[in-house]
Short mmCIF file of C-alpha atoms in Angstrom, two decimals:
data_model
loop_
_atom_site.label_atom_id
_atom_site.label_comp_id
_atom_site.label_asym_id
_atom_site.label_seq_id
_atom_site.Cartn_x
_atom_site.Cartn_y
_atom_site.Cartn_z
CA GLY A 1 0.16 -0.02 0.20
CA ARG A 2 2.94 2.38 0.93
CA ARG A 3 4.21 1.67 -2.27
CA GLN A 4 1.48 2.27 -4.30
CA ILE A 5 0.69 5.93 -2.50
CA GLN A 6 4.41 6.66 -3.51
CA GLN A 7 3.98 5.68 -7.08
CA LYS A 8 0.96 7.72 -7.20
CA MET A 9 3.19 10.62 -5.45
CA GLU A 10 5.73 10.21 -8.35
CA GLU A 11 3.22 10.37 -10.99
CA ALA A 12 1.94 13.62 -9.85
CA ARG A 13 5.36 15.17 -9.57
CA ARG A 14 5.80 13.95 -13.43
CA THR A 15 2.94 15.76 -14.27
CA ARG A 16 4.06 18.82 -12.51
CA ASP A 17 7.30 18.49 -13.73
CA LEU A 18 5.91 17.85 -17.55
CA ALA A 19 3.44 21.47 -16.68
CA LEU A 20 6.57 23.42 -15.86
CA GLU A 21 8.33 22.39 -18.94
CA ARG A 22 5.19 23.20 -21.09
CA MET A 23 4.90 26.71 -19.44
CA GLU A 24 8.77 26.92 -20.00
CA LYS A 25 8.66 26.03 -23.55
CA ALA A 26 5.52 28.72 -24.09
CA ALA A 27 7.72 31.55 -22.78
CA ARG A 28 10.25 30.78 -25.23
CA ARG A 29 8.15 30.37 -28.12
CA PHE A 30 6.78 33.50 -27.30
CA LYS A 31 10.04 35.52 -27.38
CA GLN A 32 11.12 33.72 -30.72
CA GLU A 33 7.92 34.39 -32.49
CA VAL A 34 7.66 38.46 -31.62
CA ILE A 35 9.96 41.17 -31.29
CA TRP A 36 10.92 40.89 -28.49
CA GLY A 37 12.62 43.55 -26.04
CA GLY A 38 14.86 40.59 -24.14
CA SER A 39 15.97 41.10 -20.61
CA THR A 40 15.51 44.81 -20.56
CA GLN A 41 11.80 44.46 -21.64
CA THR A 42 11.08 41.67 -19.24
CA ALA A 43 12.88 43.41 -16.09
CA HIS A 44 10.90 46.69 -17.24
CA ILE A 45 7.88 44.67 -16.86
CA LEU A 46 8.30 43.03 -13.90
CA SER A 47 9.42 46.18 -11.84
CA LEU A 48 6.04 48.05 -12.03
CA THR A 49 3.54 47.79 -9.67
CA MET A 50 0.26 45.97 -10.53
CA VAL A 51 -1.84 49.44 -10.87
CA GLU A 52 1.18 50.79 -12.96
CA LEU A 53 0.66 47.36 -15.01
CA ALA A 54 -3.16 47.39 -15.21
CA GLU A 55 -2.73 51.12 -16.53
CA LYS A 56 -0.26 50.03 -19.40
CA LEU A 57 -2.13 46.92 -20.46
CA LYS A 58 -5.40 49.06 -20.30
CA GLU A 59 -4.19 51.97 -22.53
CA GLY A 60 -2.41 49.59 -24.87
CA SER A 61 1.59 50.20 -24.54
CA LEU A 62 1.52 47.03 -23.28
CA SER A 63 0.46 43.57 -24.25
CA PRO A 64 -0.83 41.07 -22.18
CA GLU A 65 1.07 38.21 -24.12
CA SER A 66 4.26 40.26 -23.31
CA VAL A 67 3.05 40.16 -19.55
CA LEU A 68 1.96 36.71 -18.96
CA TYR A 69 5.15 35.38 -20.93
CA SER A 70 7.35 37.60 -18.82
CA TYR A 71 6.05 36.39 -15.45
CA MET A 72 5.89 32.62 -17.41
CA GLY A 73 9.35 33.28 -17.84
CA LYS A 74 10.30 34.86 -14.48
CA VAL A 75 8.71 31.29 -12.61
CA LYS A 76 10.90 29.29 -14.65
CA ALA A 77 14.03 30.87 -16.11
CA LEU A 78 15.01 33.14 -13.11
CA GLU A 79 14.61 29.90 -10.87
CA VAL A 80 11.69 31.19 -8.31
CA THR A 81 10.35 27.77 -8.51
CA ARG A 82 13.48 25.63 -9.01
CA GLU A 83 15.08 27.77 -5.91
CA VAL A 84 11.83 27.69 -3.73
CA ASN A 85 9.58 25.15 -4.88
CA CYS A 86 6.56 27.34 -4.88
CA VAL A 87 4.69 25.80 -8.12
CA VAL A 88 2.94 22.62 -8.40
CA ASP A 89 1.08 23.11 -11.66
CA PHE A 90 0.76 25.68 -14.70
CA ILE A 91 -2.70 26.39 -16.05
CA HIS A 92 -2.36 25.42 -19.72
CA GLY A 93 -5.92 27.72 -20.29
CA CYS A 94 -4.07 30.63 -19.94
CA GLU A 95 -3.11 30.49 -23.09
CA ASP A 96 -6.56 30.28 -24.68
CA GLN A 97 -7.42 33.15 -22.11
CA LEU A 98 -5.16 35.30 -23.63
CA GLN A 99 -6.92 34.68 -26.83
CA LYS A 100 -10.41 34.86 -25.49
CA LEU A 101 -8.76 38.63 -24.13
CA LYS A 102 -8.51 40.12 -27.70
CA LYS A 103 -12.14 39.35 -28.26
CA GLN A 104 -13.77 41.12 -25.50
CA LYS A 105 -15.28 44.31 -26.34
CA GLU A 106 -14.79 45.66 -22.70
CA LYS A 107 -11.38 45.45 -20.95
CA GLY A 108 -11.95 44.58 -17.04
CA LEU A 109 -10.26 46.21 -14.29
CA LEU A 110 -7.66 42.81 -14.20
CA TYR A 111 -7.41 43.27 -17.88
CA GLY A 112 -4.13 41.33 -18.55
CA ILE A 113 -2.80 40.59 -15.08
CA PRO A 114 -1.40 36.99 -14.56
CA VAL A 115 -2.69 36.01 -11.36
CA SER A 116 -1.30 32.77 -9.41
CA ILE A 117 -3.85 30.55 -7.79
CA LYS A 118 -3.24 28.52 -4.22
CA ASP A 119 -3.34 24.92 -4.98
CA HIS A 120 -7.11 23.98 -3.08
CA ILE A 121 -9.08 26.65 -5.51
CA ASN A 122 -10.79 24.75 -8.28
CA CYS A 123 -9.43 25.66 -11.53
CA LYS A 124 -10.74 23.70 -14.81
CA GLY A 125 -8.90 20.50 -15.87
CA HIS A 126 -6.71 20.73 -12.82
CA VAL A 127 -6.49 19.02 -9.82
CA SER A 128 -7.13 20.34 -6.05
CA SER A 129 -4.91 18.09 -4.11
CA GLY A 130 -5.01 19.81 -0.78
CA GLY A 131 -1.16 18.09 -0.67
CA MET A 132 -3.25 14.48 -0.34
CA VAL A 133 -2.60 11.72 -2.07
CA LYS A 134 -6.34 10.39 -1.86
CA PHE A 135 -7.39 13.72 -4.17
CA LEU A 136 -4.55 13.05 -6.75
CA GLY A 137 -6.43 12.32 -10.16
CA GLN A 138 -9.63 14.37 -9.44
CA VAL A 139 -9.84 16.50 -11.85
CA LYS A 140 -11.92 19.58 -11.56
CA GLU A 141 -14.75 20.17 -14.24
CA GLU A 142 -15.11 23.85 -13.69
CA ASP A 143 -13.69 26.76 -12.18
CA SER A 144 -14.51 28.14 -9.02
CA VAL A 145 -16.41 31.23 -9.03
CA VAL A 146 -13.44 33.21 -7.71
CA VAL A 147 -11.31 31.94 -11.07
CA GLN A 148 -14.41 32.48 -13.13
CA VAL A 149 -14.82 36.25 -11.57
CA LEU A 150 -10.96 37.14 -12.26
CA LYS A 151 -11.27 35.79 -15.78
CA SER A 152 -14.48 37.99 -16.43
CA GLN A 153 -12.05 41.11 -15.43
CA GLY A 154 -9.78 40.23 -18.08
CA ALA A 155 -7.29 38.40 -15.23
CA ILE A 156 -5.12 35.41 -16.53
CA PRO A 157 -4.59 32.44 -13.82
CA PHE A 158 -1.36 30.85 -15.02
CA VAL A 159 -0.12 28.66 -11.92
CA LYS A 160 -1.25 26.58 -9.21
CA THR A 161 0.67 26.99 -5.98
CA ASN A 162 2.08 24.63 -3.00
CA ILE A 163 0.19 24.15 0.40
CA PRO A 164 0.86 21.85 3.54
CA GLN A 165 -0.98 18.74 3.98
CA THR A 166 -4.40 18.73 4.82
CA MET A 167 -3.66 23.13 5.10
CA ILE A 168 -3.89 22.40 8.96
CA ASN A 169 -0.50 23.76 9.35
CA TYR A 170 1.14 27.26 8.79
CA ASP A 171 4.58 25.49 7.17
CA CYS A 172 4.20 24.68 3.75
CA SER A 173 5.19 20.98 3.34
CA ASN A 174 3.72 17.85 1.70
CA LEU A 175 5.26 14.86 0.50
CA ILE A 176 3.77 14.97 -3.17
CA PHE A 177 5.50 18.00 -3.86
CA GLY A 178 7.75 18.83 -1.09
CA GLN A 179 8.72 21.73 1.14
CA THR A 180 8.53 25.19 -0.46
CA LEU A 181 11.64 27.39 0.93
CA ASN A 182 11.22 31.57 1.86
CA PRO A 183 12.77 33.47 -0.84
CA LEU A 184 14.20 35.48 1.25
CA ASN A 185 16.30 33.13 3.44
CA HIS A 186 16.21 29.62 2.26
CA GLN A 187 16.55 28.22 6.00
CA LYS A 188 13.05 29.89 6.73
CA SER A 189 9.61 28.68 5.90
CA PRO A 190 7.15 31.02 3.71
CA GLY A 191 4.44 30.16 6.26
CA GLY A 192 0.82 28.50 5.28
CA SER A 193 -1.20 27.58 4.57
CA SER A 194 -0.87 29.90 1.28
CA GLY A 195 2.49 29.18 1.54
CA GLY A 196 3.37 28.77 -2.13
CA GLU A 197 1.54 32.22 -2.89
CA GLY A 198 3.98 33.90 -0.50
CA ALA A 199 6.89 32.43 -1.48
CA LEU A 200 6.31 33.06 -5.20
CA ILE A 201 4.76 36.74 -4.99
CA ALA A 202 8.27 37.38 -2.80
CA GLY A 203 10.32 35.89 -5.46
CA GLY A 204 8.67 38.04 -8.37
CA GLY A 205 7.22 35.51 -9.60
CA SER A 206 3.64 36.31 -9.67
CA ILE A 207 2.24 40.23 -8.72
CA LEU A 208 -1.08 38.71 -7.61
CA GLY A 209 -1.99 36.00 -5.66
CA ILE A 210 -5.35 34.22 -4.16
CA GLY A 211 -4.86 32.56 -1.26
CA SER A 212 -7.52 31.68 2.04
CA ASP A 213 -7.55 32.21 5.61
CA VAL A 214 -8.97 30.00 8.59
CA ALA A 215 -6.44 30.67 11.26
CA GLY A 216 -3.93 33.26 9.38
CA SER A 217 -3.23 31.23 6.01
CA ILE A 218 -3.14 34.67 4.07
CA ARG A 219 -1.79 36.88 6.95
CA LEU A 220 1.43 34.40 8.09
CA PRO A 221 2.67 33.96 4.58
CA SER A 222 2.74 37.56 4.00
CA SER A 223 4.27 38.40 6.98
CA PHE A 224 6.96 35.64 6.72
CA CYS A 225 7.79 36.96 2.91
CA GLY A 226 7.31 40.70 3.50
CA LEU A 227 3.85 41.07 1.50
CA CYS A 228 0.31 42.45 2.11
CA GLY A 229 -2.33 40.11 2.55
CA LEU A 230 -6.17 40.73 3.08
CA LYS A 231 -8.46 38.35 5.00
CA PRO A 232 -12.10 39.75 4.19
CA THR A 233 -15.14 38.89 6.00
CA GLY A 234 -16.37 35.30 5.36
CA ASN A 235 -18.79 35.15 2.54
CA ARG A 236 -17.79 38.92 0.99
CA ILE A 237 -16.03 36.90 -1.45
CA SER A 238 -17.53 33.42 -3.14
CA THR A 239 -15.42 30.43 -1.90
CA SER A 240 -18.31 28.18 -3.98
CA PRO A 241 -17.61 25.42 -5.36
CA SER A 242 -15.73 24.19 -2.48
CA ALA A 243 -12.78 22.64 -3.30
CA CYS A 244 -12.00 19.22 -2.14
CA SER A 245 -9.30 20.15 0.77
CA ASP A 246 -12.08 22.30 2.49
CA ARG A 247 -13.76 19.36 3.38
CA THR A 248 -10.64 17.68 5.48
CA PHE A 249 -12.02 19.23 8.80
CA VAL A 250 -15.53 20.86 10.10
CA LEU A 251 -15.49 24.15 10.78
CA ALA A 252 -17.08 26.73 13.22
CA VAL A 253 -14.61 28.93 12.26
CA ALA A 254 -14.92 31.48 9.23
CA GLY A 255 -12.69 30.56 6.21
CA MET A 256 -12.86 32.97 3.16
CA LEU A 257 -10.51 33.59 0.29
CA GLY A 258 -8.63 36.65 -0.34
CA PRO A 259 -5.52 38.33 -2.29
CA MET A 260 -1.57 38.71 -1.58
CA ALA A 261 0.25 40.99 -3.05
CA ARG A 262 3.26 43.30 -2.68
CA ASP A 263 1.41 46.63 -2.07
CA VAL A 264 -1.98 47.59 -0.46
CA ASP A 265 -3.09 49.24 -3.84
CA SER A 266 -3.03 45.79 -5.59
CA LEU A 267 -5.24 44.20 -2.86
CA ALA A 268 -8.01 47.12 -3.48
CA LEU A 269 -7.83 46.87 -7.07
CA CYS A 270 -8.41 43.34 -6.90
CA MET A 271 -11.22 43.70 -4.32
CA LYS A 272 -12.68 46.13 -6.54
CA ALA A 273 -12.37 43.61 -9.34
CA LEU A 274 -14.00 40.73 -7.57
CA LEU A 275 -16.94 42.41 -5.81
CA CYS A 276 -18.77 42.81 -8.94
CA GLU A 277 -22.43 42.00 -10.16
CA GLU A 278 -20.73 38.68 -12.21
CA MET A 279 -19.86 37.45 -8.63
CA PHE A 280 -23.01 38.33 -6.90
CA ARG A 281 -25.00 36.18 -10.22
CA LEU A 282 -22.75 33.37 -10.00
CA ASP A 283 -22.94 33.29 -6.02
CA PRO A 284 -26.61 34.75 -5.13
CA THR A 285 -25.63 33.57 -1.53
CA LEU A 286 -23.29 37.06 -1.26
CA PRO A 287 -24.33 40.14 -0.14
CA PRO A 288 -24.27 42.21 -3.23
CA LEU A 289 -21.89 44.86 -1.44
CA PRO A 290 -19.76 46.34 -4.33
CA PHE A 291 -16.18 47.70 -3.32
CA ASP A 292 -16.81 51.18 -1.75
CA GLU A 293 -14.25 53.68 -3.35
CA GLN A 294 -15.02 56.43 -1.54
CA VAL A 295 -14.07 54.64 1.76
CA TYR A 296 -10.95 53.33 0.88
CA THR A 297 -9.59 56.94 -0.28
CA SER A 298 -10.61 58.59 2.59
CA SER A 299 -8.24 60.83 4.39
CA LYS A 300 -10.20 61.52 7.46
CA PRO A 301 -8.21 60.96 10.97
CA LEU A 302 -8.93 57.37 12.57
CA ARG A 303 -9.60 56.60 16.37
CA ILE A 304 -7.57 53.57 16.28
CA GLY A 305 -7.24 51.07 18.94
CA TYR A 306 -3.96 49.11 19.47
CA TYR A 307 -2.24 46.50 21.80
CA GLU A 308 1.46 45.10 21.58
CA GLY A 309 0.76 41.64 22.91
CA ASP A 310 -2.44 39.59 23.16
CA GLY A 311 -1.52 37.99 26.35
CA TYR A 312 -1.42 34.63 25.31
CA PHE A 313 1.36 34.60 23.52
CA GLN A 314 4.25 36.86 24.11
CA PRO A 315 5.02 38.65 20.67
CA SER A 316 8.86 38.30 19.92
CA PRO A 317 11.08 41.66 20.09
CA SER A 318 10.34 42.50 16.21
CA MET A 319 7.03 42.19 16.78
CA LYS A 320 6.67 44.50 19.77
CA ARG A 321 8.88 46.97 17.89
CA ALA A 322 6.70 47.09 15.10
CA VAL A 323 3.71 48.02 16.80
CA GLN A 324 5.13 50.73 18.76
CA GLN A 325 6.82 52.36 15.92
CA THR A 326 3.84 52.21 13.84
CA ARG A 327 1.68 53.43 16.35
CA LYS A 328 4.17 56.23 16.73
CA LEU A 329 3.81 57.15 12.94
CA LEU A 330 -0.04 57.06 13.11
CA GLN A 331 -0.15 59.66 16.23
CA ASP A 332 2.64 61.84 14.49
CA ALA A 333 0.19 61.83 11.41
CA GLY A 334 -2.73 63.01 13.13
CA HIS A 335 -4.52 59.82 14.17
CA THR A 336 -5.94 59.09 17.64
CA LEU A 337 -4.31 55.88 19.35
CA VAL A 338 -6.27 53.92 21.77
CA PRO A 339 -4.89 50.90 24.30
CA PHE A 340 -6.88 48.27 23.38
CA ALA A 341 -7.11 44.51 25.30
CA PRO A 342 -8.96 41.68 23.70
CA PRO A 343 -10.92 40.22 26.12
CA LYS A 344 -10.51 36.77 27.35
CA ILE A 345 -8.03 35.66 24.78
CA ASP A 346 -7.06 32.52 26.47
CA TYR A 347 -10.67 31.40 26.56
CA VAL A 348 -10.75 32.30 22.43
CA VAL A 349 -7.80 30.11 21.32
CA ASP A 350 -8.21 27.43 23.47
CA GLU A 351 -12.03 26.92 23.35
CA LEU A 352 -13.72 29.05 20.68
CA PHE A 353 -10.99 28.46 18.08
CA THR A 354 -9.46 24.89 18.70
CA ARG A 355 -12.80 23.33 19.31
CA GLY A 356 -14.17 25.40 16.33
CA ILE A 357 -11.19 24.34 13.91
CA PHE A 358 -11.72 20.97 15.28
CA SER A 359 -15.70 20.79 15.74
CA ASP A 360 -15.42 16.77 15.41
CA GLY A 361 -12.35 16.69 17.45
CA ALA A 362 -10.30 16.03 14.61
CA ALA A 363 -11.84 12.79 13.27
CA HIS A 364 -12.86 13.47 9.92
CA MET A 365 -9.25 14.65 9.19
CA VAL A 366 -7.79 11.80 10.65
CA ASP A 367 -9.77 9.78 8.18
CA CYS A 368 -8.52 11.79 5.71
CA PHE A 369 -5.22 10.00 6.31
CA LYS A 370 -6.15 6.53 5.30
CA GLY A 371 -4.64 5.56 2.26
CA ASP A 372 -1.99 8.64 2.68
CA ILE A 373 1.38 8.98 4.29
CA VAL A 374 1.56 11.96 7.25
CA ASP A 375 3.97 14.51 6.27
CA PRO A 376 6.87 14.86 9.19
CA ASN A 377 5.89 18.87 9.79
CA LEU A 378 2.25 17.31 10.38
CA LYS A 379 3.03 14.17 12.58
CA SER A 380 3.16 15.94 16.01
CA GLN A 381 -0.48 17.36 15.44
CA TYR A 382 -1.25 14.22 13.43
CA ASN A 383 -0.15 12.14 16.50
CA THR A 384 -2.12 13.96 19.03
CA TYR A 385 -5.62 14.04 16.71
CA ARG A 386 -5.17 10.22 16.77
CA LEU A 387 -5.30 9.35 20.17
CA PRO A 388 -7.68 7.32 21.49
CA ALA A 389 -10.42 9.16 23.70
CA LEU A 390 -9.59 8.03 27.13
CA VAL A 391 -5.86 8.86 26.55
CA LYS A 392 -6.70 12.34 25.46
CA LYS A 393 -8.86 12.72 28.23
CA ILE A 394 -6.30 12.09 30.68
CA LEU A 395 -3.37 14.34 29.00
CA ALA A 396 -6.00 17.16 28.83
CA ILE A 397 -6.53 17.23 32.61
CA ILE A 398 -2.45 17.12 32.53
CA LEU A 399 -1.75 19.65 30.07
CA LYS A 400 -4.96 22.13 29.88
CA PRO A 401 -5.34 24.57 28.51
CA ILE A 402 -3.22 23.73 25.68
CA VAL A 403 -5.10 20.65 24.46
CA SER A 404 -8.64 21.27 25.53
CA VAL A 405 -9.50 20.43 22.25
CA TRP A 406 -8.94 16.72 23.29
CA THR A 407 -11.88 16.14 25.49
CA PHE A 408 -14.24 17.61 23.01
CA GLN A 409 -17.26 15.13 21.97
CA LEU A 410 -18.61 15.18 18.62
CA SER A 411 -22.86 15.91 19.23
CA ALA A 412 -25.04 18.23 17.86
CA LYS A 413 -25.49 19.88 21.25
CA ASN A 414 -21.97 20.68 21.58
CA LEU A 415 -21.65 21.86 17.67
CA TRP A 416 -24.64 24.42 18.70
CA ASP A 417 -23.44 25.31 21.87
CA GLN A 418 -19.94 26.14 20.27
CA HIS A 419 -21.79 28.75 17.57
CA GLY A 420 -23.47 30.17 20.58
CA ALA A 421 -20.65 30.95 22.52
CA VAL A 422 -18.98 32.68 19.48
CA GLU A 423 -22.07 34.89 18.88
CA VAL A 424 -21.84 35.70 22.80
CA TYR A 425 -17.89 36.47 22.42
CA ARG A 426 -18.63 38.51 18.98
CA THR A 427 -21.18 40.65 20.87
CA GLU A 428 -18.78 41.30 24.17
CA PHE A 429 -15.99 42.30 21.63
CA ILE A 430 -17.86 44.78 19.54
CA ALA A 431 -19.00 46.43 22.99
CA LYS A 432 -15.84 46.76 23.85
CA TRP A 433 -15.18 48.12 20.63
CA ARG A 434 -17.89 50.71 20.28
CA LYS A 435 -17.50 51.70 23.75
CA LEU A 436 -13.89 53.00 22.86
CA ARG A 437 -15.52 54.70 19.47
CA LEU A 438 -12.73 52.73 17.88
CA ASP A 439 -12.66 52.83 13.65
CA VAL A 440 -9.91 50.05 13.58
CA ILE A 441 -7.26 48.03 15.43
CA LEU A 442 -3.54 48.00 15.15
CA CYS A 443 -1.97 44.52 16.71
CA PRO A 444 1.01 42.53 16.08
CA ALA A 445 1.42 40.14 13.36
CA LEU A 446 3.26 36.63 13.93
CA GLY A 447 6.60 37.17 12.58
CA PRO A 448 9.36 37.12 11.70
CA ALA A 449 9.75 33.80 9.52
CA PHE A 450 9.89 30.64 11.55
CA ASN A 451 12.98 27.99 10.78
CA HIS A 452 12.00 25.07 9.48
CA GLY A 453 9.67 22.54 11.32
CA TYR A 454 8.21 24.76 14.05
CA ALA A 455 5.09 25.59 12.81
CA GLY A 456 3.74 22.72 13.33
CA LYS A 457 4.81 22.44 17.12
CA LEU A 458 3.30 25.81 17.77
CA PHE A 459 -0.13 25.75 16.54
CA ALA A 460 -1.67 28.13 19.71
CA ALA A 461 1.12 30.83 17.99
CA THR A 462 -1.40 31.85 15.58
CA SER A 463 -3.48 33.40 18.23
CA TYR A 464 -2.61 36.82 17.19
CA THR A 465 -4.43 35.96 13.71
CA ASN A 466 -6.77 33.06 14.80
CA LEU A 467 -8.73 35.73 16.96
CA TYR A 468 -10.32 37.59 13.65
CA ASN A 469 -11.23 34.06 12.24
CA VAL A 470 -13.45 33.34 15.07
CA LEU A 471 -14.59 37.13 15.67
CA ASN A 472 -15.36 37.08 11.60
CA PHE A 473 -13.54 40.53 11.04
CA PRO A 474 -11.45 41.84 7.91
CA ALA A 475 -8.06 41.92 8.72
CA GLY A 476 -4.92 42.36 6.99
CA VAL A 477 -0.69 42.54 7.61
CA VAL A 478 1.29 45.15 6.13
CA PRO A 479 5.26 44.58 6.48
CA VAL A 480 6.59 48.14 7.93
CA SER A 481 10.16 47.04 9.14
CA THR A 482 13.04 44.17 9.24
CA VAL A 483 14.48 42.52 12.13
CA THR A 484 17.51 44.29 13.56
CA ARG A 485 20.72 42.86 15.43
CA ALA A 486 19.30 44.86 18.40
CA ASP A 487 15.78 42.77 18.04
CA GLU A 488 18.02 39.10 17.71
CA GLU A 489 20.18 40.31 20.83
CA GLU A 490 16.77 40.79 22.84
CA LEU A 491 15.27 37.86 21.85
CA LYS A 492 18.37 35.78 24.11
CA HIS A 493 15.81 37.17 27.20
CA TYR A 494 12.97 36.09 25.80
CA ARG A 495 10.96 34.12 28.46
CA GLY A 496 7.24 33.99 27.12
CA HIS A 497 4.47 34.71 29.15
CA TYR A 498 4.60 31.32 31.28
CA GLY A 499 8.23 30.11 30.22
CA ASP A 500 7.11 26.65 29.19
CA PRO A 501 8.23 24.49 26.30
CA TRP A 502 5.83 26.49 23.68
CA ASP A 503 7.53 29.60 24.60
CA GLN A 504 10.57 28.22 24.44
CA ARG A 505 10.12 26.84 20.53
CA LEU A 506 8.70 30.39 19.82
CA LYS A 507 12.15 31.93 20.75
CA GLU A 508 13.86 28.79 18.83
CA ALA A 509 11.48 29.13 15.65
CA VAL A 510 12.21 32.84 14.93
CA GLU A 511 16.01 32.98 16.04
CA GLY A 512 18.83 34.21 13.15
CA ALA A 513 16.43 36.45 11.12
CA VAL A 514 18.40 39.88 11.06
CA GLY A 515 16.97 41.48 7.92
CA LEU A 516 13.78 39.87 7.27
CA PRO A 517 10.41 41.47 7.49
CA VAL A 518 8.23 42.52 10.40
CA ALA A 519 4.61 43.18 9.69
CA VAL A 520 1.55 44.58 11.79
CA GLN A 521 -1.90 43.60 11.57
CA CYS A 522 -4.79 46.00 10.81
CA VAL A 523 -8.40 44.75 11.57
CA ALA A 524 -11.79 46.36 11.03
CA LEU A 525 -15.54 45.51 11.84
CA PRO A 526 -17.37 43.08 9.65
CA TRP A 527 -17.87 44.12 5.93
CA GLN A 528 -15.67 46.86 6.39
CA GLU A 529 -12.94 45.69 4.04
CA GLU A 530 -12.42 48.86 2.17
CA LEU A 531 -11.72 50.97 5.67
CA CYS A 532 -9.61 47.94 6.57
CA LEU A 533 -7.79 48.39 3.60
CA ARG A 534 -7.47 52.34 3.79
CA PHE A 535 -6.16 51.92 7.23
CA MET A 536 -3.42 49.59 5.61
CA LYS A 537 -2.34 51.91 3.12
CA GLU A 538 -1.88 54.62 5.57
CA VAL A 539 0.37 52.42 7.35
CA GLU A 540 1.95 51.22 4.74
CA THR A 541 2.56 55.09 3.67
CA LEU A 542 3.91 56.04 6.91
CA ALA A 543 6.07 53.40 7.57
CA HIS A 544 7.98 53.39 3.54
#
């Protein structure tokens, strides 16, 4: 059985390699068939921001072909994929999409923009593996709604990117396609679960990517790779039809799709393009809320709540400094900063989030591994999930609150109570927000990038991001600084809140990161993505 699994993995890798060869040949063929400006023209195209690129494509000074094949060439010829192993498939239909673009009467907002897509998001004619053998060979018959809308706006999805096995880990490794590396430092993880997106965009191989986020899976790779990323409110962007790997666990926590890019304006342009009549037509379960440009471009001073630590995991020195420096920049720019502390954060992480993401005690996820081999980076998590119920209960008593999920019993009543508890907490959180008359919140983003192998041992360190999945608030990250030698020196004295093995692991995870990016997180109330992005833009402008 193990040999059969390995044969399927090898076949998937061969298919991936053939797809990348096809992509390389397509890029080479284009350069041979047209009058090409060589490396100078490629460098010019790759140097443009997405907004600049969109403008040049729309006015006709650049062609969609030249842009697409420049990025194709970058993915292969300049060895982003060879160096960091981030692409798992070439979306060969992108060349047909190019021809269709020429026939469109109107140029959409993303006309000619190449877009990379996270592995589990369905693309017609391709597999959504979830990093698992059981899903290999299941070729999708239609594009997901988000891919259809991207195409209707003129975008060209051209590659699919790597993820961790099951996507319930914020590293980026699976036994089919291997470990993705951080392009800024190969000893570091790119984060996850949208780690392939993070690595590809940070390495210059894509200008816009679509990821997904259940515990920080857009925000963590954005933080680790020095990118901007937005987790919208659940159901602001369609997740239909669900990719196979979305069903590997039962959720009482909101998961959603969102954009990743090099700057905030790119995120805003993507959201503006997605929040259109076509998306609301294809998925009528969405609230028909178009992008509010007036909110995004507003210059009204903001009342900003902030916190430097959440009281659950002590921030690394660079995380704390990033918030402190950003707070001062915002104050000096005329905004009002108000101290804020998330209520009952231990309860949120140990009860609402952990039990919410594994509402069935992780039983369904364990079942998914039948006929598969567990990735080493996931083994510590997997081994705890599959323990007998009695052993889980005994260990939960000893180790509570770290593993309170182990005692959770699957029942309709428990799931009902879980949803009710989340609503009560959300009401309490919003009441505190309203009492302080806040517009937005500034808080840490987990970082800097972890050393390989630590993400699977520090699931609870996602407290800074998973809080806003529980609350279902829009949240984004923006890089504002880099790790200094002073940060690294201060890290030597890091003990954490409890001085326990998990705190020690966090210290080890972030060691050796001088020069790597450090981000902050920006948060708004539900359905206020435009305000969240406006705040992110303000932070980006002041920091850079």
